[in-house]
PDB file of C-alpha atoms in Angstrom:
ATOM      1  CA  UNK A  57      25.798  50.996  43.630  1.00  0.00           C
ATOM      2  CA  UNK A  58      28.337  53.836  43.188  1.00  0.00           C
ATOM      3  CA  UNK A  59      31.277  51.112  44.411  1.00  0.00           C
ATOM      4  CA  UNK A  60      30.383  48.983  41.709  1.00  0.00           C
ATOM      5  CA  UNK A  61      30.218  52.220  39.111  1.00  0.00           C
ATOM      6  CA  UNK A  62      33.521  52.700  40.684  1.00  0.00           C
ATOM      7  CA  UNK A  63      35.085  49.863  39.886  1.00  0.00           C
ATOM      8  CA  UNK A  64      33.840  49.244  36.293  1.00  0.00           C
ATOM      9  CA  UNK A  65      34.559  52.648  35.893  1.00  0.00           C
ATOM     10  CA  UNK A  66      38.225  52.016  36.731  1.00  0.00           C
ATOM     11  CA  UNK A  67      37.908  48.897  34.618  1.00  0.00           C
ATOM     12  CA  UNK A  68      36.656  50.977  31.733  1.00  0.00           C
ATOM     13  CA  UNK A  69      39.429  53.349  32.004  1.00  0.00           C
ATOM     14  CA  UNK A  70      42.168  50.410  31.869  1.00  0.00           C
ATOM     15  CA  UNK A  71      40.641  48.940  28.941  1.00  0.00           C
ATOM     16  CA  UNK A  72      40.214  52.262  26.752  1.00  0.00           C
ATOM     17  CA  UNK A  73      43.516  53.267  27.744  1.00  0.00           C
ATOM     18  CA  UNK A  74      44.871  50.287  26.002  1.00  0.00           C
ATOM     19  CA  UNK A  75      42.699  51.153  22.936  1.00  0.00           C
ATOM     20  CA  UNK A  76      44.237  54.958  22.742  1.00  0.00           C
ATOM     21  CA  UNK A  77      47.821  53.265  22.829  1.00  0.00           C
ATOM     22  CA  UNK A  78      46.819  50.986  20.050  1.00  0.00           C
ATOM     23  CA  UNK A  79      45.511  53.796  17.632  1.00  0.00           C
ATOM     24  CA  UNK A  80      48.400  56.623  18.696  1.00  0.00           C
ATOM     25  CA  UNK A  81      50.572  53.376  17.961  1.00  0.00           C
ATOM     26  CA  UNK A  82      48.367  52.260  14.479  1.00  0.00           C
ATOM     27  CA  UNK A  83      47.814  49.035  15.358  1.00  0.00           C
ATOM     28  CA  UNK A  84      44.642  47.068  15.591  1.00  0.00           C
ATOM     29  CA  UNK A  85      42.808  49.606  13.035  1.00  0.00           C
ATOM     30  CA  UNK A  86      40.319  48.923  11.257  1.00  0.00           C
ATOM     31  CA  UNK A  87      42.372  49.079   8.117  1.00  0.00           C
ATOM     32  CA  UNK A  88      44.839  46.363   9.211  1.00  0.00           C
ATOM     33  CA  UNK A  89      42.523  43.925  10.539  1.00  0.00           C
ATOM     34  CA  UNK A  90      40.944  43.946   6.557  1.00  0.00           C
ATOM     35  CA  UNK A  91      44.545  43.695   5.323  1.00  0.00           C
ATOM     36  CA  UNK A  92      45.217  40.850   7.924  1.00  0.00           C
ATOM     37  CA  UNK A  93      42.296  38.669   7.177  1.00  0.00           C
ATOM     38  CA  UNK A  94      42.819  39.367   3.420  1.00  0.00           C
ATOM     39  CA  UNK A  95      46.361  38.234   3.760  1.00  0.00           C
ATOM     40  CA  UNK A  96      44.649  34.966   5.360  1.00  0.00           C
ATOM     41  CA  UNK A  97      42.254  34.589   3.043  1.00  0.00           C
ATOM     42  CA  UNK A  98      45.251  33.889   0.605  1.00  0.00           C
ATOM     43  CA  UNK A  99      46.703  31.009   2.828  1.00  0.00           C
ATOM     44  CA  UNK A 100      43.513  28.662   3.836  1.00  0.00           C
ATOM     45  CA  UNK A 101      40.085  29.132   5.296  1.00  0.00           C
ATOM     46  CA  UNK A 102      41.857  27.383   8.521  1.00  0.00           C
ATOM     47  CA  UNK A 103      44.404  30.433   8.814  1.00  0.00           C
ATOM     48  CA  UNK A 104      41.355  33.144   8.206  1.00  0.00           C
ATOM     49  CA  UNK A 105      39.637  31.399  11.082  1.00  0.00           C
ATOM     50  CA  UNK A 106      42.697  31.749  13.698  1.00  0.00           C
ATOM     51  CA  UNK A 107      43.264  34.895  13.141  1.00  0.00           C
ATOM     52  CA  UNK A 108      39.489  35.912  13.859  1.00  0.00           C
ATOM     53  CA  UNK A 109      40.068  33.938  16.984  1.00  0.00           C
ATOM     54  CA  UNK A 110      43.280  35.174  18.229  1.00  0.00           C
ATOM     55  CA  UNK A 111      42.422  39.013  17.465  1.00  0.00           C
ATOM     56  CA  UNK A 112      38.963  38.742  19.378  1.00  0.00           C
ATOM     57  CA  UNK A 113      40.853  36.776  21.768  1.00  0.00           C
ATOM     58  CA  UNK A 114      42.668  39.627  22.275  1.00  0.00           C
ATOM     59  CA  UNK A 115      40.241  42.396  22.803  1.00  0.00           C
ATOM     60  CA  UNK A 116      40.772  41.006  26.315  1.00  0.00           C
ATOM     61  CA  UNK A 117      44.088  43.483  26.665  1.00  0.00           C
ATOM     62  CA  UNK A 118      43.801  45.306  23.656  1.00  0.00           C
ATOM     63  CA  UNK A 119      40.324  47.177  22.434  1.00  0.00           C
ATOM     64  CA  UNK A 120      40.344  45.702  18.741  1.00  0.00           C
ATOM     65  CA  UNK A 121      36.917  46.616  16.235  1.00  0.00           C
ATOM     66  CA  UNK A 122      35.262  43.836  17.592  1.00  0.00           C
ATOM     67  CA  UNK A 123      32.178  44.440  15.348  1.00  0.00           C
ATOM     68  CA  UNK A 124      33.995  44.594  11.974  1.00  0.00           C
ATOM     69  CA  UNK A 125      36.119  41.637  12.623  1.00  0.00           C
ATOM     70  CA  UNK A 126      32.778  39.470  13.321  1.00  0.00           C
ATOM     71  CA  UNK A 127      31.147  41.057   9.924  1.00  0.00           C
ATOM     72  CA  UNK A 128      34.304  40.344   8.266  1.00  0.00           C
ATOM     73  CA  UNK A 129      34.517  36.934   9.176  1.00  0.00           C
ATOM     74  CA  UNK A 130      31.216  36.115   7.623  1.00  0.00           C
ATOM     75  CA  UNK A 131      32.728  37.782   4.905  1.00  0.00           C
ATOM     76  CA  UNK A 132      35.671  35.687   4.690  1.00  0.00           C
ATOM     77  CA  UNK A 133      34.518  32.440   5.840  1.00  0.00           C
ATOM     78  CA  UNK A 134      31.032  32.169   5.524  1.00  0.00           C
ATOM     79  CA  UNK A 135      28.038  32.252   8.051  1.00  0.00           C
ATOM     80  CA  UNK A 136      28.894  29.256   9.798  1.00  0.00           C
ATOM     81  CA  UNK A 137      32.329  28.690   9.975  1.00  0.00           C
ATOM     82  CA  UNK A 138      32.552  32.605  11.083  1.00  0.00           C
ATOM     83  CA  UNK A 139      29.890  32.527  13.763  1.00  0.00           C
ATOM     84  CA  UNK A 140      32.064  29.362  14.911  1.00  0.00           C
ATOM     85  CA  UNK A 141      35.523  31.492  15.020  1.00  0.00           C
ATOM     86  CA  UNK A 142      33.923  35.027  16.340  1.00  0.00           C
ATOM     87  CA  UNK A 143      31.880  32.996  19.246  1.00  0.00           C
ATOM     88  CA  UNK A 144      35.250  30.855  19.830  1.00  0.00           C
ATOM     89  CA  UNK A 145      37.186  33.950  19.932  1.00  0.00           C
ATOM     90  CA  UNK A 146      35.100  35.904  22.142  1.00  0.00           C
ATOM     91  CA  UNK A 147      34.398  32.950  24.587  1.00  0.00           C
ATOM     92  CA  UNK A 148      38.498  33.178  24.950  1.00  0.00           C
ATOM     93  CA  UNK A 149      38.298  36.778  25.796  1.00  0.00           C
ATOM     94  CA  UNK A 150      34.883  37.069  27.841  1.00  0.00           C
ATOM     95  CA  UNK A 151      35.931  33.495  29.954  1.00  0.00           C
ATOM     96  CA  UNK A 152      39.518  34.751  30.125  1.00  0.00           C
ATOM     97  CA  UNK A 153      39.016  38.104  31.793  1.00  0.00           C
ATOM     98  CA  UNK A 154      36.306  36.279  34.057  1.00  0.00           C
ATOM     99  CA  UNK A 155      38.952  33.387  35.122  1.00  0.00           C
ATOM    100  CA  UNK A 156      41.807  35.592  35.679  1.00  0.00           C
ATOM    101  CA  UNK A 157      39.574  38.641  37.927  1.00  0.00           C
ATOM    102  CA  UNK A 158      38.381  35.329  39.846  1.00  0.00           C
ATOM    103  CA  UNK A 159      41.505  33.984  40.901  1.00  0.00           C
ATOM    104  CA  UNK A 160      43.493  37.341  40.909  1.00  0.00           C
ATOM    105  CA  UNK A 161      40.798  40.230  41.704  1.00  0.00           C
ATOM    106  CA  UNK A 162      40.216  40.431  45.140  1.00  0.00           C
ATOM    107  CA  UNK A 163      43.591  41.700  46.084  1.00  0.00           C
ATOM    108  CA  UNK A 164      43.399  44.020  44.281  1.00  0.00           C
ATOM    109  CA  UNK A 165      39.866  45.180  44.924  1.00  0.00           C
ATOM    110  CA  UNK A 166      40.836  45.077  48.508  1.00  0.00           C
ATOM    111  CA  UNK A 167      43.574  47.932  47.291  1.00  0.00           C
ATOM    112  CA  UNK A 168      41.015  50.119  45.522  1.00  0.00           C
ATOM    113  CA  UNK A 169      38.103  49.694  48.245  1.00  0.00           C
ATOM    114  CA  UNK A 170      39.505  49.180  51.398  1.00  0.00           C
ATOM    115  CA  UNK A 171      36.017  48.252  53.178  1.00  0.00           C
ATOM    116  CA  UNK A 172      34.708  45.682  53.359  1.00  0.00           C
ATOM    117  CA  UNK A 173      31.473  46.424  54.287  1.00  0.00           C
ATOM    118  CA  UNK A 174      31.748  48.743  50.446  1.00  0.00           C
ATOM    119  CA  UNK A 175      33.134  45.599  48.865  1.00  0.00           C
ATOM    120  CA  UNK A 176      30.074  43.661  49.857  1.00  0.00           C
ATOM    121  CA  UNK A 177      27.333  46.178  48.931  1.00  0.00           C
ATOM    122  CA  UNK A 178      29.579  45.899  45.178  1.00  0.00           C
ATOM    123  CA  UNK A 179      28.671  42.431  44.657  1.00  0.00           C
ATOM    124  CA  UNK A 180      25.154  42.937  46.214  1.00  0.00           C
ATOM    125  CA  UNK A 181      24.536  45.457  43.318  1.00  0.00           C
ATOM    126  CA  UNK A 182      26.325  43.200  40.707  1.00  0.00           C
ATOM    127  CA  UNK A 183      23.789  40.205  41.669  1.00  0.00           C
ATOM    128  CA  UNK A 184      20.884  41.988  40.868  1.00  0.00           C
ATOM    129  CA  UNK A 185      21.931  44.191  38.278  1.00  0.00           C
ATOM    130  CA  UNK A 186      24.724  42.441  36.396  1.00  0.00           C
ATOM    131  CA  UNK A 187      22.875  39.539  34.459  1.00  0.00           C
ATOM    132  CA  UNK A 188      21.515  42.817  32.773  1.00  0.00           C
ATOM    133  CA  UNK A 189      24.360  44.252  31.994  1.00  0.00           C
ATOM    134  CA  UNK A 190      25.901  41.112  30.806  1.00  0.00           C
ATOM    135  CA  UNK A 191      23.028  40.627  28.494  1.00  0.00           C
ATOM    136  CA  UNK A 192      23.316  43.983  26.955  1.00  0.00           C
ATOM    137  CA  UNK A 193      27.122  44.590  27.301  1.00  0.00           C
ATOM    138  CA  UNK A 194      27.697  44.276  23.048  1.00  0.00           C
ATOM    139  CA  UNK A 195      25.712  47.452  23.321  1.00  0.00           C
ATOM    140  CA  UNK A 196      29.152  49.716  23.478  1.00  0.00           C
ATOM    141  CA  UNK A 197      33.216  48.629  23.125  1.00  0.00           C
ATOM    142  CA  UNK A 198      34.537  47.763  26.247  1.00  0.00           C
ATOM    143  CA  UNK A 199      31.762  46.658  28.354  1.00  0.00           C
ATOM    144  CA  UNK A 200      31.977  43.067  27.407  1.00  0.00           C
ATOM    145  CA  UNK A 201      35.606  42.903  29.021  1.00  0.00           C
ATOM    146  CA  UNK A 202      34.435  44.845  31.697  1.00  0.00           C
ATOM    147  CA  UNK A 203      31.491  42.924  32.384  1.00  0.00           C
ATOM    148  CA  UNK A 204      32.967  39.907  32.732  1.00  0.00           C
ATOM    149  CA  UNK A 205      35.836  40.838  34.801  1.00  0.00           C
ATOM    150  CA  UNK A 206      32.796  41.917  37.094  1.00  0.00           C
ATOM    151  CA  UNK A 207      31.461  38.702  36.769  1.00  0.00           C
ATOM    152  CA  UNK A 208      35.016  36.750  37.785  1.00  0.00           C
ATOM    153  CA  UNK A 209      35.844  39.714  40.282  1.00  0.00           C
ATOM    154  CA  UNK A 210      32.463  39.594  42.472  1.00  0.00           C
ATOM    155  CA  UNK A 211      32.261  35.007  41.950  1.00  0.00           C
ATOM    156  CA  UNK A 212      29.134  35.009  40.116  1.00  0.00           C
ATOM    157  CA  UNK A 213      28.926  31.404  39.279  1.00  0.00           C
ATOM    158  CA  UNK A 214      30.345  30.331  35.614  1.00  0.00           C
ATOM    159  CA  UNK A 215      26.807  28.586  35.282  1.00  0.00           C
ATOM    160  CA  UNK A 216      25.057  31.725  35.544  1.00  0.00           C
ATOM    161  CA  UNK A 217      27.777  34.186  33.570  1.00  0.00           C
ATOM    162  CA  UNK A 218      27.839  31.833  31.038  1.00  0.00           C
ATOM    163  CA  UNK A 219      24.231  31.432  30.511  1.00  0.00           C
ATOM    164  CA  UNK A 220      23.667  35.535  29.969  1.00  0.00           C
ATOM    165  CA  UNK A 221      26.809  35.644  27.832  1.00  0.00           C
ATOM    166  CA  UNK A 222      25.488  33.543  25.597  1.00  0.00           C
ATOM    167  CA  UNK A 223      22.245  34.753  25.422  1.00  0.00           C
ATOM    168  CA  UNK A 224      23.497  38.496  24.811  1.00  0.00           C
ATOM    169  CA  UNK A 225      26.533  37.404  22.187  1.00  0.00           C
ATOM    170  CA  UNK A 226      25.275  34.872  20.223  1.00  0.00           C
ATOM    171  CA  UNK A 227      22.217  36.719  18.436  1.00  0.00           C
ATOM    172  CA  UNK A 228      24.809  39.635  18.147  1.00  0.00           C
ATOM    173  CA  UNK A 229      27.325  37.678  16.476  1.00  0.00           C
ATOM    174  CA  UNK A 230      25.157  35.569  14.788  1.00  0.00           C
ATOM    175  CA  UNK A 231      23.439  38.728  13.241  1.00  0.00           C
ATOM    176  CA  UNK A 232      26.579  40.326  12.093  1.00  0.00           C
ATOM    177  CA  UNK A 233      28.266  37.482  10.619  1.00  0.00           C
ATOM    178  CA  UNK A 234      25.536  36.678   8.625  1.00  0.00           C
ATOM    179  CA  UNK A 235      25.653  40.163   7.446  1.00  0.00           C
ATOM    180  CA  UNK A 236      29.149  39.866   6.562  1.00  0.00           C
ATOM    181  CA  UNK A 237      28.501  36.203   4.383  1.00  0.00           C
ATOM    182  CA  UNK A 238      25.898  38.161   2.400  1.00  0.00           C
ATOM    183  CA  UNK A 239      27.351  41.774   1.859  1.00  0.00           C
ATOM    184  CA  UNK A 240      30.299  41.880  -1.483  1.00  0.00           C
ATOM    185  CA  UNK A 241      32.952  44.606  -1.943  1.00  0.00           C
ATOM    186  CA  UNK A 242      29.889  46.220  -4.276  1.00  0.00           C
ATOM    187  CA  UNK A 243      27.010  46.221  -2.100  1.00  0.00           C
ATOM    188  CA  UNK A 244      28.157  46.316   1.130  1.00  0.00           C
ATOM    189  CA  UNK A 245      24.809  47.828   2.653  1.00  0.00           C
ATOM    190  CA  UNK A 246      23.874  44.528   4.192  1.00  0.00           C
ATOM    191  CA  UNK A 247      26.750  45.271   7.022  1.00  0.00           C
ATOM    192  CA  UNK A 248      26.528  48.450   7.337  1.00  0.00           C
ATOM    193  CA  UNK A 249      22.448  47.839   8.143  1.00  0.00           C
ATOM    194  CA  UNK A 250      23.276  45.157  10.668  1.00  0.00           C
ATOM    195  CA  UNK A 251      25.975  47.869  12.369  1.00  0.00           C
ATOM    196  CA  UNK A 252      23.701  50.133  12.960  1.00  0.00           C
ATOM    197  CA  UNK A 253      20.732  48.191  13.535  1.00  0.00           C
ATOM    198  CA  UNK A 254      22.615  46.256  16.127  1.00  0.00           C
ATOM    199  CA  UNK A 255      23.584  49.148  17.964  1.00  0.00           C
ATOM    200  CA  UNK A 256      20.452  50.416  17.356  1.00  0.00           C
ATOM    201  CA  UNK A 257      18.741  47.310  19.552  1.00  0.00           C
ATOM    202  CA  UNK A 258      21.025  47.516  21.960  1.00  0.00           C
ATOM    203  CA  UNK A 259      21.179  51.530  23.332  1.00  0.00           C
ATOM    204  CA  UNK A 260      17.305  50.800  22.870  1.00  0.00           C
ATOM    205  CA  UNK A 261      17.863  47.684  25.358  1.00  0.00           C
ATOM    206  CA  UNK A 262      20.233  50.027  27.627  1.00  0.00           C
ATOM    207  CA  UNK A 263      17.734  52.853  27.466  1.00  0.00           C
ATOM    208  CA  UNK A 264      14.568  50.481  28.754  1.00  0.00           C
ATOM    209  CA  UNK A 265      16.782  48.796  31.240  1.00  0.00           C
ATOM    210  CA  UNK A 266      18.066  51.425  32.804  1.00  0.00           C
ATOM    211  CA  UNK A 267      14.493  53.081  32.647  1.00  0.00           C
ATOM    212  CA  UNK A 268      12.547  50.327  34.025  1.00  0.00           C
ATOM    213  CA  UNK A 269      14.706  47.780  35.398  1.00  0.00           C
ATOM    214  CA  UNK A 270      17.489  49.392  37.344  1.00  0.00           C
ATOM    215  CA  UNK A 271      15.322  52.029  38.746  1.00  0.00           C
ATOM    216  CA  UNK A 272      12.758  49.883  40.315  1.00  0.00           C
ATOM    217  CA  UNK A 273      15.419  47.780  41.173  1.00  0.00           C
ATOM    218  CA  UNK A 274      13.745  44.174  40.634  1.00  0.00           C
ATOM    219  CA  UNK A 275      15.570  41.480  41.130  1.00  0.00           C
ATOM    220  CA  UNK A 276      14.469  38.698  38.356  1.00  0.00           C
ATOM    221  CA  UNK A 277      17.777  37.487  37.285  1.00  0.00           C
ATOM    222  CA  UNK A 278      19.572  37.425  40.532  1.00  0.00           C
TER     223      UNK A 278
END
């Protein structure tokens, strides 16, 4: 278990690295991706909708507000059409990371944990406790990219990553873009309720897994 804290842990740090450049740089704020979907929102419905996709799409390299953009999209485009473009765009980013770690992450896990014997016990611990983290990885920034480099890094099966990402993003985005199709510039309570209700659910989630689940140490989902 601490090889695979190691790991995400080093994971964690590239990732949040890349979001400290981006606000010492002022880019990917809050505050531009409004003025960047407002822009769109001038141009077609069609434009609004690629650049929700390309900027979640992008939270692959580059920490972006993931949470805002999805609210903002319902906003912008509707409940539908913006649960379409925020699920499209994170599917990019989530499938992306776990294609490229896949393919390209074992030589360079090999560099960071030079035993084997470590390596193994790493994706041990990811098969029984990663479905769980995948499930519950919305529940703080960077985890989702982390988790799912995990996921392409240690082979778990696209079948199986797939089926937890789904069932830990889509009630998340669902939930926030439908706050963002109901909320106006006057009442905007409806999105800031499903903000912090979401992250409300989801540290509780966290908090009972790690409680219950990784300390007993069950194996359900592996």
């Amino acid at each position: 278990m601490k090889t695979l804290l190691k790991i995400m842990l080093t994971l964690a740090a590239i990732f949040a690295s890349t979001f400290i450049l981006g606000r010492m740089l002022g880019i990917l704020t809050e505050d531009n991706v409004r003025n960047w979907l407002e822009m769109a929102s001038t141009l077609s419905v069609a434009t609004v909708a690629m650049v929700v996709i390309a900027l979640l799409f992008i939270d692959l390299f580059v920490a972006v507000p993931t949470l805002t953009i999805v609210i903002l999209a319902g906003y912008f485009l509707g409940f539908e059409t913006g649960l379409l473009a925020a699920m499209i765009g994170s599917a990019l980013a989530a499938f992306g990371g776990y294609a490229i770690c896949r393919k390209w992450g074992e030589g360079a896990l090999s560099k960071v944990i030079r035993d084997p014997v470590q390596r193994n016990e790493m994706r041990e611990a990811f098969s029984s406790h990663g479905p769980g983290m995948i499930l519950l990885a919305r529940a703080a920034p960077i985890l989702p990219e982390v988790t799912a480099c995990m996921a392409g890094l240690t082979r778990m099966s696209l079948r199986r990553f797939a089926m937890f990402w789904s069932v830990g993003t889509l009630p998340y985005m669902g939930t926030a873009a439908y706050a963002g199709s109901v909320s106006t510039l006057d009442d905007p309570r409806p999105a800031i309720f499903a903000a912090l209700g979401l992250y409300a659910v989801m540290w509780a989630g966290w908090f009972i897994y790690r409680r219950y689940w990784m300390g007993a140490g069950p194996k359900l989902l592996a």
